[in-house]
Short mmCIF file of C-alpha atoms and ligand atoms in Angstrom, two decimals:
data_model
loop_
_atom_site.label_atom_id
_atom_site.label_comp_id
_atom_site.label_asym_id
_atom_site.label_seq_id
_atom_site.Cartn_x
_atom_site.Cartn_y
_atom_site.Cartn_z
CA UNK A 1 76.06 178.05 -133.72
CA UNK A 2 74.15 174.77 -133.83
CA UNK A 3 70.62 174.91 -135.18
CA UNK A 4 68.40 172.40 -133.41
CA UNK A 5 65.28 171.46 -135.33
CA UNK A 6 61.96 169.81 -134.64
CA UNK A 7 61.37 166.29 -135.92
CA UNK A 8 57.95 166.29 -137.54
CA UNK A 9 56.54 163.76 -139.97
CA UNK A 10 59.97 162.20 -140.39
CA UNK A 11 61.71 165.49 -141.26
CA UNK A 12 63.92 167.94 -139.41
CA UNK A 13 62.10 171.28 -139.52
CA UNK A 14 62.41 174.80 -138.18
CA UNK A 15 59.47 176.09 -136.19
CA UNK A 16 56.76 177.55 -138.44
CA UNK A 17 56.87 180.80 -136.46
CA UNK A 18 60.68 181.20 -136.82
CA UNK A 19 60.71 181.81 -133.11
CA UNK A 20 63.86 180.42 -131.47
CA UNK A 21 65.22 179.94 -127.98
CA UNK A 22 68.87 180.39 -126.99
CA UNK A 23 70.53 177.24 -125.69
CA UNK A 24 73.46 177.62 -123.31
CA UNK A 25 76.56 175.60 -122.57
CA UNK A 26 76.52 175.96 -118.76
CA UNK A 27 80.19 175.11 -118.35
CA UNK A 28 81.11 178.42 -120.02
CA UNK A 29 77.79 180.25 -119.69
CA UNK A 30 77.60 180.93 -123.43
CA UNK A 31 74.96 180.34 -126.10
CA UNK A 32 75.95 177.49 -128.39
CA UNK A 33 72.68 176.64 -130.13
CA UNK A 34 69.23 177.83 -131.04
CA UNK A 35 66.16 175.64 -130.79
CA UNK A 36 62.62 176.13 -132.05
CA UNK A 37 60.02 177.51 -129.70
CA UNK A 38 57.33 175.45 -131.39
CA UNK A 39 53.94 176.85 -132.25
CA UNK A 40 50.41 175.52 -132.34
CA UNK A 41 50.82 175.09 -136.08
CA UNK A 42 53.83 172.81 -135.53
CA UNK A 43 51.78 170.77 -133.09
CA UNK A 44 48.89 170.46 -135.57
CA UNK A 45 51.28 169.25 -138.28
CA UNK A 46 52.72 166.72 -135.84
CA UNK A 47 49.25 165.52 -134.79
CA UNK A 48 48.16 165.07 -138.41
CA UNK A 49 51.25 163.01 -139.19
CA UNK A 50 50.83 160.89 -136.04
CA UNK A 51 47.16 160.23 -136.78
CA UNK A 52 48.12 158.89 -140.17
CA UNK A 53 51.09 156.91 -138.85
CA UNK A 54 49.02 155.34 -136.07
CA UNK A 55 46.86 153.45 -138.58
CA UNK A 56 49.86 151.38 -139.66
CA UNK A 57 52.12 151.49 -136.62
CA UNK A 58 49.44 150.23 -134.22
CA UNK A 59 48.80 147.27 -136.53
CA UNK A 60 52.40 146.25 -136.99
CA UNK A 61 53.42 143.12 -135.13
CA UNK A 62 54.87 143.90 -131.74
CA UNK A 63 58.13 142.26 -132.75
CA UNK A 64 58.45 144.56 -135.78
CA UNK A 65 57.99 147.64 -133.64
CA UNK A 66 60.62 146.24 -131.27
CA UNK A 67 63.04 145.92 -134.18
CA UNK A 68 62.89 149.68 -134.76
CA UNK A 69 63.73 150.38 -131.11
CA UNK A 70 66.62 147.92 -131.22
CA UNK A 71 67.93 149.53 -134.42
CA UNK A 72 67.78 152.99 -132.84
CA UNK A 73 69.51 151.65 -129.72
CA UNK A 74 72.32 150.15 -131.75
CA UNK A 75 72.80 153.35 -133.76
CA UNK A 76 73.09 155.34 -130.53
CA UNK A 77 75.57 152.77 -129.28
CA UNK A 78 77.67 153.36 -132.41
CA UNK A 79 77.57 157.11 -131.71
CA UNK A 80 77.85 156.94 -127.93
CA UNK A 81 80.66 159.46 -127.71
CA UNK A 82 78.86 162.05 -129.81
CA UNK A 83 75.74 161.68 -127.67
CA UNK A 84 77.72 161.84 -124.44
CA UNK A 85 79.53 165.01 -125.54
CA UNK A 86 76.23 166.59 -126.56
CA UNK A 87 74.67 165.77 -123.19
CA UNK A 88 77.59 167.20 -121.25
CA UNK A 89 77.79 170.37 -123.33
CA UNK A 90 74.06 170.95 -122.96
CA UNK A 91 73.71 170.08 -119.30
CA UNK A 92 77.15 170.72 -117.76
CA UNK A 93 77.47 167.21 -116.34
CA UNK A 94 80.89 165.52 -116.37
CA UNK A 95 81.53 163.72 -119.65
CA UNK A 96 82.47 160.56 -117.78
CA UNK A 97 78.94 160.55 -116.28
CA UNK A 98 77.25 160.98 -119.68
CA UNK A 99 79.46 158.18 -121.00
CA UNK A 100 78.88 155.80 -118.12
CA UNK A 101 75.31 156.60 -117.06
CA UNK A 102 73.15 158.83 -119.25
CA UNK A 103 73.75 157.40 -122.69
CA UNK A 104 74.21 153.72 -121.73
CA UNK A 105 70.99 153.90 -119.72
CA UNK A 106 69.17 155.52 -122.68
CA UNK A 107 70.28 152.59 -124.85
CA UNK A 108 69.21 150.16 -122.14
CA UNK A 109 65.74 151.78 -121.92
CA UNK A 110 65.19 151.18 -125.63
CA UNK A 111 66.47 147.61 -125.53
CA UNK A 112 64.60 146.79 -122.35
CA UNK A 113 61.19 147.91 -123.60
CA UNK A 114 61.81 146.40 -127.03
CA UNK A 115 62.18 142.99 -125.39
CA UNK A 116 59.84 143.17 -122.40
CA UNK A 117 56.84 143.96 -124.58
CA UNK A 118 57.28 140.69 -126.45
CA UNK A 119 57.42 138.73 -123.21
CA UNK A 120 54.28 140.09 -121.57
CA UNK A 121 51.59 137.55 -120.88
CA UNK A 122 47.99 138.23 -121.78
CA UNK A 123 45.24 137.57 -119.28
CA UNK A 124 42.14 135.46 -119.74
CA UNK A 125 39.45 134.28 -117.34
CA UNK A 126 37.03 131.40 -117.75
CA UNK A 127 33.66 130.93 -116.02
CA UNK A 128 31.84 127.82 -117.15
CA UNK A 129 31.13 128.48 -120.81
CA UNK A 130 32.13 132.10 -120.78
CA UNK A 131 35.66 133.12 -121.56
CA UNK A 132 37.01 136.65 -121.10
CA UNK A 133 40.14 137.57 -122.93
CA UNK A 134 41.87 140.83 -122.02
CA UNK A 135 43.27 142.69 -124.96
CA UNK A 136 45.79 145.47 -124.43
CA UNK A 137 45.54 148.16 -127.08
CA UNK A 138 47.53 151.33 -127.66
CA UNK A 139 45.90 154.62 -126.69
CA UNK A 140 46.56 156.50 -129.94
CA UNK A 141 48.69 159.65 -129.81
CA UNK A 142 50.37 160.25 -126.47
CA UNK A 143 52.49 163.13 -125.17
CA UNK A 144 55.73 162.83 -123.22
CA UNK A 145 57.28 165.79 -121.42
CA UNK A 146 60.72 165.42 -119.88
CA UNK A 147 63.15 167.49 -117.76
CA UNK A 148 66.74 168.70 -118.13
CA UNK A 149 68.60 166.73 -115.47
CA UNK A 150 68.81 163.36 -117.29
CA UNK A 151 67.78 164.54 -120.76
CA UNK A 152 68.08 161.51 -123.06
CA UNK A 153 67.73 158.99 -120.23
CA UNK A 154 64.25 160.23 -119.28
CA UNK A 155 63.22 161.02 -122.86
CA UNK A 156 63.83 157.38 -123.90
CA UNK A 157 62.37 156.02 -120.64
CA UNK A 158 59.03 157.44 -121.75
CA UNK A 159 58.96 157.08 -125.50
CA UNK A 160 60.21 153.46 -125.59
CA UNK A 161 57.24 151.83 -123.78
CA UNK A 162 54.81 154.17 -125.52
CA UNK A 163 56.08 153.29 -129.00
CA UNK A 164 56.60 149.57 -128.53
CA UNK A 165 52.95 148.95 -127.71
CA UNK A 166 51.81 150.83 -130.81
CA UNK A 167 51.22 154.44 -129.80
CA UNK A 168 52.49 157.40 -131.76
CA UNK A 169 54.30 159.94 -129.62
CA UNK A 170 54.60 163.71 -129.50
CA UNK A 171 57.67 164.20 -127.31
CA UNK A 172 58.75 167.47 -125.74
CA UNK A 173 62.25 167.49 -124.27
CA UNK A 174 63.29 170.23 -121.88
CA UNK A 175 63.97 173.54 -123.61
CA UNK A 176 67.07 173.84 -121.40
CA UNK A 177 68.69 170.65 -122.78
CA UNK A 178 67.28 169.85 -126.24
CA UNK A 179 70.45 168.70 -128.00
CA UNK A 180 70.50 164.94 -127.39
CA UNK A 181 66.81 164.66 -128.41
CA UNK A 182 67.77 166.40 -131.67
CA UNK A 183 70.55 163.87 -132.27
CA UNK A 184 68.03 161.16 -131.43
CA UNK A 185 65.68 162.54 -134.14
CA UNK A 186 68.49 162.20 -136.68
CA UNK A 187 69.01 158.60 -135.60
CA UNK A 188 65.29 157.88 -136.09
CA UNK A 189 65.63 159.06 -139.69
CA UNK A 190 68.66 156.82 -140.16
CA UNK A 191 66.73 153.88 -138.68
CA UNK A 192 63.87 154.53 -141.14
CA UNK A 193 61.34 154.89 -138.36
CA UNK A 194 58.06 155.45 -140.21
CA UNK A 195 57.08 159.12 -140.56
CA UNK A 196 54.89 160.48 -137.78
CA UNK A 197 55.42 157.58 -135.37
CA UNK A 198 57.53 159.91 -133.25
CA UNK A 199 57.42 163.69 -133.45
CA UNK A 200 59.81 165.74 -131.32
CA UNK A 201 58.67 169.29 -130.63
CA UNK A 202 61.07 171.61 -128.90
CA UNK A 203 60.18 174.73 -127.01
CA UNK A 204 59.05 176.31 -123.81
CA UNK A 205 56.90 174.34 -121.38
CA UNK A 206 54.60 177.28 -120.87
CA UNK A 207 53.94 177.49 -124.63
CA UNK A 208 54.20 174.18 -126.47
CA UNK A 209 54.17 172.04 -123.29
CA UNK A 210 50.79 173.52 -122.34
CA UNK A 211 49.45 173.08 -125.87
CA UNK A 212 50.42 169.40 -125.84
CA UNK A 213 48.68 168.91 -122.49
CA UNK A 214 45.55 170.71 -123.72
CA UNK A 215 45.25 169.03 -127.10
CA UNK A 216 42.18 166.83 -127.19
CA UNK A 217 43.68 164.34 -129.65
CA UNK A 218 46.52 163.52 -127.26
CA UNK A 219 45.19 160.70 -125.10
CA UNK A 220 47.75 160.58 -122.31
CA UNK A 221 50.58 162.63 -120.85
CA UNK A 222 53.64 161.09 -119.29
CA UNK A 223 55.44 163.86 -117.42
CA UNK A 224 58.63 164.11 -115.43
CA UNK A 225 59.57 167.42 -113.87
CA UNK A 226 58.76 169.74 -110.99
CA UNK A 227 55.77 169.26 -108.69
CA UNK A 228 54.16 172.63 -109.47
CA UNK A 229 54.26 171.84 -113.20
CA UNK A 230 52.85 168.37 -112.51
CA UNK A 231 49.96 169.82 -110.53
CA UNK A 232 49.15 172.21 -113.35
CA UNK A 233 49.24 169.34 -115.87
CA UNK A 234 46.90 167.28 -113.66
CA UNK A 235 44.36 170.12 -113.63
CA UNK A 236 44.52 170.80 -117.36
CA UNK A 237 44.50 167.13 -118.36
CA UNK A 238 41.36 166.55 -116.33
CA UNK A 239 39.42 168.71 -118.82
CA UNK A 240 39.76 165.90 -121.35
CA UNK A 241 39.92 163.08 -118.75
CA UNK A 242 43.37 162.32 -120.10
CA UNK A 243 45.46 159.57 -118.56
CA UNK A 244 48.41 161.07 -116.71
CA UNK A 245 51.59 159.80 -115.15
CA UNK A 246 53.48 162.36 -113.09
CA UNK A 247 57.03 161.83 -111.83
CA UNK A 248 57.96 164.88 -109.81
CA UNK A 249 60.30 166.31 -107.22
CA UNK A 250 61.87 164.70 -104.19
CA UNK A 251 63.44 165.58 -100.85
CA UNK A 252 64.83 162.19 -100.06
CA UNK A 253 65.97 161.16 -96.59
CA UNK A 254 69.08 159.07 -95.94
CA UNK A 255 68.99 157.29 -92.57
CA UNK A 256 72.38 156.16 -91.27
CA UNK A 257 72.56 153.84 -88.27
CA UNK A 258 75.72 153.30 -86.24
CA UNK A 259 75.71 149.58 -87.16
CA UNK A 260 76.04 150.15 -90.91
CA UNK A 261 78.91 149.15 -93.17
CA UNK A 262 80.60 152.50 -92.68
CA UNK A 263 82.96 152.56 -95.66
CA UNK A 264 80.32 151.41 -98.12
CA UNK A 265 77.96 154.00 -96.72
CA UNK A 266 80.38 156.94 -96.99
CA UNK A 267 81.38 156.06 -100.56
CA UNK A 268 77.78 155.69 -101.67
CA UNK A 269 76.71 158.81 -99.79
CA UNK A 270 79.11 161.01 -101.74
CA UNK A 271 77.27 159.89 -104.88
CA UNK A 272 73.73 160.08 -103.50
CA UNK A 273 74.50 163.61 -102.31
CA UNK A 274 76.48 165.10 -105.18
CA UNK A 275 76.35 163.00 -108.36
CA UNK A 276 75.23 165.16 -111.32
CA UNK A 277 75.77 168.17 -109.02
CA UNK A 278 72.93 166.88 -106.81
CA UNK A 279 70.53 167.39 -109.71
CA UNK A 280 68.93 163.94 -109.54
CA UNK A 281 65.38 163.56 -108.27
CA UNK A 282 66.59 160.54 -106.28
CA UNK A 283 69.50 162.31 -104.57
CA UNK A 284 69.50 162.05 -100.79
CA UNK A 285 69.47 165.63 -99.57
CA UNK A 286 68.32 165.19 -95.94
CA UNK A 287 70.89 163.09 -94.13
CA UNK A 288 69.88 161.66 -90.75
CA UNK A 289 72.76 160.26 -88.71
CA UNK A 290 72.47 158.28 -85.49
CA UNK A 291 73.82 160.57 -82.76
CA UNK A 292 76.36 157.96 -81.56
CA UNK A 293 78.39 158.37 -84.77
CA UNK A 294 77.48 161.96 -85.71
CA UNK A 295 80.84 163.59 -85.01
CA UNK A 296 82.94 160.91 -86.66
CA UNK A 297 80.59 160.84 -89.62
CA UNK A 298 80.70 164.61 -90.03
CA UNK A 299 84.49 164.66 -90.08
CA UNK A 300 84.79 161.80 -92.57
CA UNK A 301 82.02 163.01 -94.86
CA UNK A 302 83.46 166.53 -95.04
CA UNK A 303 86.97 165.20 -95.72
CA UNK A 304 85.67 163.05 -98.57
CA UNK A 305 83.46 165.77 -100.04
CA UNK A 306 86.39 168.20 -100.06
CA UNK A 307 88.18 165.85 -102.43
CA UNK A 308 85.54 166.28 -105.17
CA UNK A 309 87.09 168.11 -108.10
CA UNK A 310 84.91 170.86 -109.57
CA UNK A 311 85.42 172.17 -113.08
CA UNK A 312 85.40 171.49 -116.78
CA UNK A 313 82.89 168.69 -117.53
CA UNK A 314 85.18 167.58 -120.37
CA UNK A 315 88.18 167.01 -118.11
CA UNK A 316 88.31 163.34 -117.15
CA UNK A 317 89.32 164.21 -113.59
CA UNK A 318 86.23 166.32 -112.96
CA UNK A 319 83.72 165.00 -110.44
CA UNK A 320 81.46 168.05 -110.29
CA UNK A 321 80.53 169.84 -113.50
CA UNK A 322 78.41 172.93 -113.96
CA UNK A 323 74.93 173.75 -112.67
CA UNK A 324 72.49 173.60 -115.57
CA UNK A 325 71.56 177.30 -115.82
CA UNK A 326 72.13 180.69 -114.27
CA UNK A 327 68.53 180.70 -113.07
CA UNK A 328 69.04 177.39 -111.30
CA UNK A 329 72.32 178.56 -109.76
CA UNK A 330 70.48 181.60 -108.38
CA UNK A 331 67.83 179.31 -106.91
CA UNK A 332 70.54 177.35 -105.08
CA UNK A 333 72.15 180.58 -103.86
CA UNK A 334 68.79 181.68 -102.45
CA UNK A 335 68.62 178.51 -100.39
CA UNK A 336 72.04 179.31 -98.92
CA UNK A 337 70.63 182.67 -97.89
CA UNK A 338 67.62 180.96 -96.26
CA UNK A 339 69.95 178.52 -94.48
CA UNK A 340 71.79 181.43 -92.88
CA UNK A 341 68.52 183.19 -91.97
CA UNK A 342 67.24 179.97 -90.40
CA UNK A 343 70.30 179.59 -88.18
CA UNK A 344 71.98 176.86 -90.24
CA UNK A 345 75.73 176.36 -89.94
CA UNK A 346 77.42 175.93 -93.31
CA UNK A 347 80.21 173.50 -92.56
CA UNK A 348 81.35 173.13 -96.15
CA UNK A 349 80.84 175.09 -99.36
CA UNK A 350 77.89 177.44 -99.75
CA UNK A 351 79.75 179.45 -102.36
CA UNK A 352 80.69 179.75 -106.00
CA UNK A 353 84.07 178.03 -106.44
CA UNK A 354 87.13 179.37 -108.20
CA UNK A 355 87.44 177.64 -111.55
CA UNK A 356 89.80 177.86 -114.50
CA UNK A 357 89.65 181.28 -116.19
CA UNK A 358 88.23 179.82 -119.42
CA UNK A 359 85.22 178.65 -117.38
CA UNK A 360 84.79 181.90 -115.48
CA UNK A 361 81.39 182.73 -117.01
CA UNK A 362 80.11 179.22 -116.34
CA UNK A 363 77.76 178.32 -113.50
CA UNK A 364 79.41 176.32 -110.74
CA UNK A 365 78.61 175.64 -107.12
CA UNK A 366 80.65 174.04 -104.35
CA UNK A 367 79.28 170.86 -102.75
CA UNK A 368 77.66 172.16 -99.61
CA UNK A 369 76.98 170.62 -96.21
CA UNK A 370 74.81 172.37 -93.64
CA UNK A 371 73.92 171.43 -90.06
CA UNK A 372 71.96 172.93 -87.17
CA UNK A 373 68.71 173.35 -89.06
CA UNK A 374 65.29 172.52 -87.67
CA UNK A 375 63.04 170.01 -89.42
CA UNK A 376 60.78 172.94 -90.29
CA UNK A 377 63.50 174.79 -92.14
CA UNK A 378 63.04 175.38 -95.89
CA UNK A 379 66.31 173.51 -96.40
CA UNK A 380 64.81 170.38 -94.86
CA UNK A 381 61.39 170.82 -96.47
CA UNK A 382 61.89 172.02 -100.04
CA UNK A 383 63.64 170.50 -103.02
CA UNK A 384 66.80 172.45 -103.84
CA UNK A 385 67.96 170.13 -106.64
CA UNK A 386 71.60 171.05 -106.28
CA UNK A 387 74.77 169.95 -104.44
CA UNK A 388 73.43 170.88 -101.02
CA UNK A 389 72.73 168.47 -98.15
CA UNK A 390 71.69 168.93 -94.54
CA UNK A 391 72.98 166.88 -91.61
CA UNK A 392 70.52 165.99 -88.86
CA UNK A 393 70.90 163.82 -85.73
CA UNK A 394 68.54 161.07 -84.59
CA UNK A 395 68.38 158.87 -81.51
CA UNK A 396 66.63 155.67 -82.61
CA UNK A 397 64.43 154.19 -85.34
CA UNK A 398 61.28 155.90 -84.08
CA UNK A 399 62.98 159.26 -84.09
CA UNK A 400 64.40 158.67 -87.58
CA UNK A 401 61.12 157.60 -89.14
CA UNK A 402 59.28 160.57 -87.68
CA UNK A 403 61.75 163.01 -89.20
CA UNK A 404 62.05 161.18 -92.52
CA UNK A 405 58.28 161.13 -93.05
CA UNK A 406 57.83 164.74 -91.98
CA UNK A 407 57.90 166.00 -95.56
CA UNK A 408 55.43 166.59 -98.40
CA UNK A 409 57.56 164.65 -100.87
CA UNK A 410 57.77 160.85 -101.05
CA UNK A 411 60.02 159.72 -103.86
CA UNK A 412 62.87 157.64 -102.41
CA UNK A 413 64.43 156.83 -99.05
CA UNK A 414 67.80 155.32 -98.25
CA UNK A 415 68.63 153.27 -95.14
CA UNK A 416 72.09 152.24 -93.98
CA UNK A 417 72.23 149.48 -91.37
CA UNK A 418 73.57 145.95 -91.10
CA UNK A 419 70.43 144.84 -89.24
CA UNK A 420 68.04 143.51 -91.93
CA UNK A 421 65.19 143.20 -89.48
CA UNK A 422 65.41 146.84 -88.49
CA UNK A 423 65.84 147.91 -92.10
CA UNK A 424 62.77 145.99 -93.26
CA UNK A 425 60.54 147.29 -90.50
CA UNK A 426 61.63 150.82 -91.28
CA UNK A 427 61.24 150.38 -95.03
CA UNK A 428 57.61 149.34 -94.57
CA UNK A 429 56.86 152.53 -92.69
CA UNK A 430 58.75 155.01 -94.84
CA UNK A 431 56.45 157.16 -96.95
CA UNK A 432 58.15 156.88 -100.32
CA UNK A 433 57.71 154.99 -103.57
CA UNK A 434 61.14 153.44 -103.34
CA UNK A 435 63.39 152.41 -100.45
CA UNK A 436 67.03 151.53 -100.93
CA UNK A 437 68.69 149.54 -98.17
CA UNK A 438 72.50 149.72 -98.14
CA UNK A 439 72.63 151.03 -101.71
CA UNK A 440 71.54 153.88 -103.95
CA UNK A 441 70.47 154.15 -107.59
CA UNK A 442 70.32 150.38 -108.07
CA UNK A 443 67.66 149.97 -110.74
CA UNK A 444 65.98 146.87 -112.08
CA UNK A 445 63.90 148.25 -114.93
CA UNK A 446 61.13 145.69 -114.30
CA UNK A 447 60.25 147.25 -110.94
CA UNK A 448 57.66 150.01 -110.42
CA UNK A 449 59.23 153.45 -110.36
CA UNK A 450 57.54 156.53 -108.97
CA UNK A 451 56.85 158.53 -105.88
CA UNK A 452 53.93 159.12 -103.58
CA UNK A 453 52.66 162.33 -101.89
CA UNK A 454 53.94 165.37 -103.83
CA UNK A 455 56.47 163.26 -105.73
CA UNK A 456 54.31 161.23 -108.01
CA UNK A 457 51.11 159.94 -109.41
CA UNK A 458 51.31 156.65 -111.28
CA UNK A 459 54.23 154.31 -111.80
CA UNK A 460 56.72 153.85 -114.62
CA UNK A 461 58.97 150.87 -115.40
CA UNK A 462 58.37 147.38 -116.77
CA UNK A 463 54.79 146.30 -117.08
CA UNK A 464 53.64 149.39 -115.17
CA UNK A 465 54.67 151.58 -118.10
CA UNK A 466 53.08 149.16 -120.56
CA UNK A 467 49.84 149.35 -118.52
CA UNK A 468 49.94 153.13 -118.64
CA UNK A 469 50.40 153.32 -122.39
CA UNK A 470 47.65 150.80 -123.18
CA UNK A 471 43.95 150.44 -122.55
CA UNK A 472 42.66 147.03 -121.58
CA UNK A 473 39.60 145.72 -123.34
CA UNK A 474 37.62 142.72 -122.16
CA UNK A 475 36.48 140.51 -125.03
CA UNK A 476 33.93 138.14 -123.57
CA UNK A 477 32.72 135.12 -125.53
CA UNK A 478 30.10 132.52 -124.62
CA UNK A 479 30.17 128.99 -126.02
CA UNK A 480 26.91 127.09 -126.59
CA UNK A 481 26.36 123.33 -126.57
P1 NAD B 501 59.95 171.55 -115.01
O1 NAD B 501 58.69 171.11 -114.35
O2 NAD B 501 60.26 173.00 -115.01
O3 NAD B 501 60.00 171.11 -116.53
C1 NAD B 501 59.86 169.75 -116.91
C2 NAD B 501 59.30 169.70 -118.32
O4 NAD B 501 57.98 170.24 -118.29
C3 NAD B 501 60.08 170.54 -119.33
O5 NAD B 501 60.07 169.90 -120.57
C4 NAD B 501 59.26 171.82 -119.41
O6 NAD B 501 59.40 172.51 -120.62
C5 NAD B 501 57.86 171.28 -119.26
N1 NAD B 501 56.89 172.24 -118.74
C6 NAD B 501 57.13 173.30 -117.92
N2 NAD B 501 55.97 173.94 -117.65
C7 NAD B 501 54.99 173.27 -118.30
C8 NAD B 501 53.59 173.44 -118.39
N3 NAD B 501 52.98 174.43 -117.76
N4 NAD B 501 52.88 172.57 -119.14
C9 NAD B 501 53.50 171.54 -119.77
N5 NAD B 501 54.83 171.34 -119.73
C10 NAD B 501 55.57 172.19 -118.99
O7 NAD B 501 61.10 170.70 -114.31
P2 NAD B 501 62.66 170.80 -114.60
O8 NAD B 501 63.17 172.01 -113.90
O9 NAD B 501 62.93 170.61 -116.04
O10 NAD B 501 63.19 169.48 -113.87
C11 NAD B 501 63.53 169.43 -112.53
C12 NAD B 501 62.45 168.74 -111.73
O11 NAD B 501 62.21 167.44 -112.27
C13 NAD B 501 62.84 168.51 -110.29
O12 NAD B 501 61.76 168.84 -109.47
C14 NAD B 501 63.12 167.02 -110.23
O13 NAD B 501 62.95 166.43 -108.97
C15 NAD B 501 62.12 166.50 -111.21
N6 NAD B 501 62.49 165.17 -111.67
C16 NAD B 501 61.75 164.12 -111.23
C17 NAD B 501 62.08 162.83 -111.62
C18 NAD B 501 61.27 161.66 -111.16
O14 NAD B 501 61.42 160.59 -111.74
N7 NAD B 501 60.42 161.80 -110.15
C19 NAD B 501 63.18 162.63 -112.46
C20 NAD B 501 63.92 163.73 -112.88
C21 NAD B 501 63.56 165.01 -112.48
#
């Protein structure tokens, strides 16, 4: 049994209340670790250490702070396999995905923010003899709260910009997947990160997550997770007029025109539908197909989906690993029930697959394709966050845009067409923070990332993250003759 510990004031510690949570390996449905369910006392210790650390850390040269991030990045790089195995055991995702996406992207996040911060220009304005110089200063202690679907990837995406500009961070990873953040804490010790600059508190969102949000010494909360949690955080944070950034759920439309590059589209669509078992906020779960190619598309998409191999995340041939938890699997199963009640036709999957006997207590779900549902159906409205997509027909651009925008979420949209004019016009009208044309999951870390409507409030990425984690001060000076 692995014992995961908090990282407080530069040390690995058990929770002061000795209260632990069971951590499961979803591929076999068994407990493999225990992690602290941190208490208020743990948070107070972390805050005290961060207050002290901030005095020095915020005054270090930017380039010196960057060096720490680069050191941590290179230590993770040296231990990539250990991190990837930890992520797959904790989350159930195929090891090849942790090795090719989760951990490399975590390293990239650290390197990217370590370098971008040094390149940012400062602003100044001159009016006759008056010069205003805009100084960007860290906020102080900030809180980051991250989800289970891309554990280290989103953990580093938040802490890197926060730290590089001089904040101290209290980070809370998901209690469902705490392992890679624990390994990260060990790496911080190895990199000699000064005590208290980063504190990692594990535990339940409803306990320690809420306490972090409510703590008056924490100046900002950067959150990624579900929309209901985000709304609660927005309400609570307003009591202290805390800065908040909320990256939340999605129900992303994919619009496929008959003039698209068909082979590229089908290959990409398999990923945008089912990568990470569909547990990516950016997955395209509502697929709109121009009616002229609907039947051919359906046949080809089903044939390709059937080829996905479900099973042991540690087998290199596996495409679909386990669903993260039993609770989440039950949520997906409930949506299958709704689909049937709403008259949907399940044309593929909808069931728990047969897997190797050594995995029989694990949590698996077959990639599922459903058609015949109305736009009002729960399956077309709500985020399932699993390997389930709906197929819907459209006639023309107007029809497609109406259906795509008929949703409370607005994270990402995907368009497939070889007509750039049509694609651009559509992209302008789509209600989402991000539009991919003829691609999916292409990310330039300098661009703004975040949703609109129920998907987000605030933007992450590049200078947008730096803006969030700093306060700008105008220093205005007048020169006399
Ligand atoms: P969640 O909201 O249940 O939990 C996210 C984090 O918030 C966890 O660390 C959890 O412990 C914490 N938390 C829970 N309740 C809290 C509370 N009351 N106060 C403070 N913290 C609390 O979400 P999840 O199930 O871990 O993640 C899945 C969701 O995340 C999906 O909706 C998905 O779309 C979303 N997501 C969004 C993005 C994005 O960039 N927009 C990226 C990944 C995941």
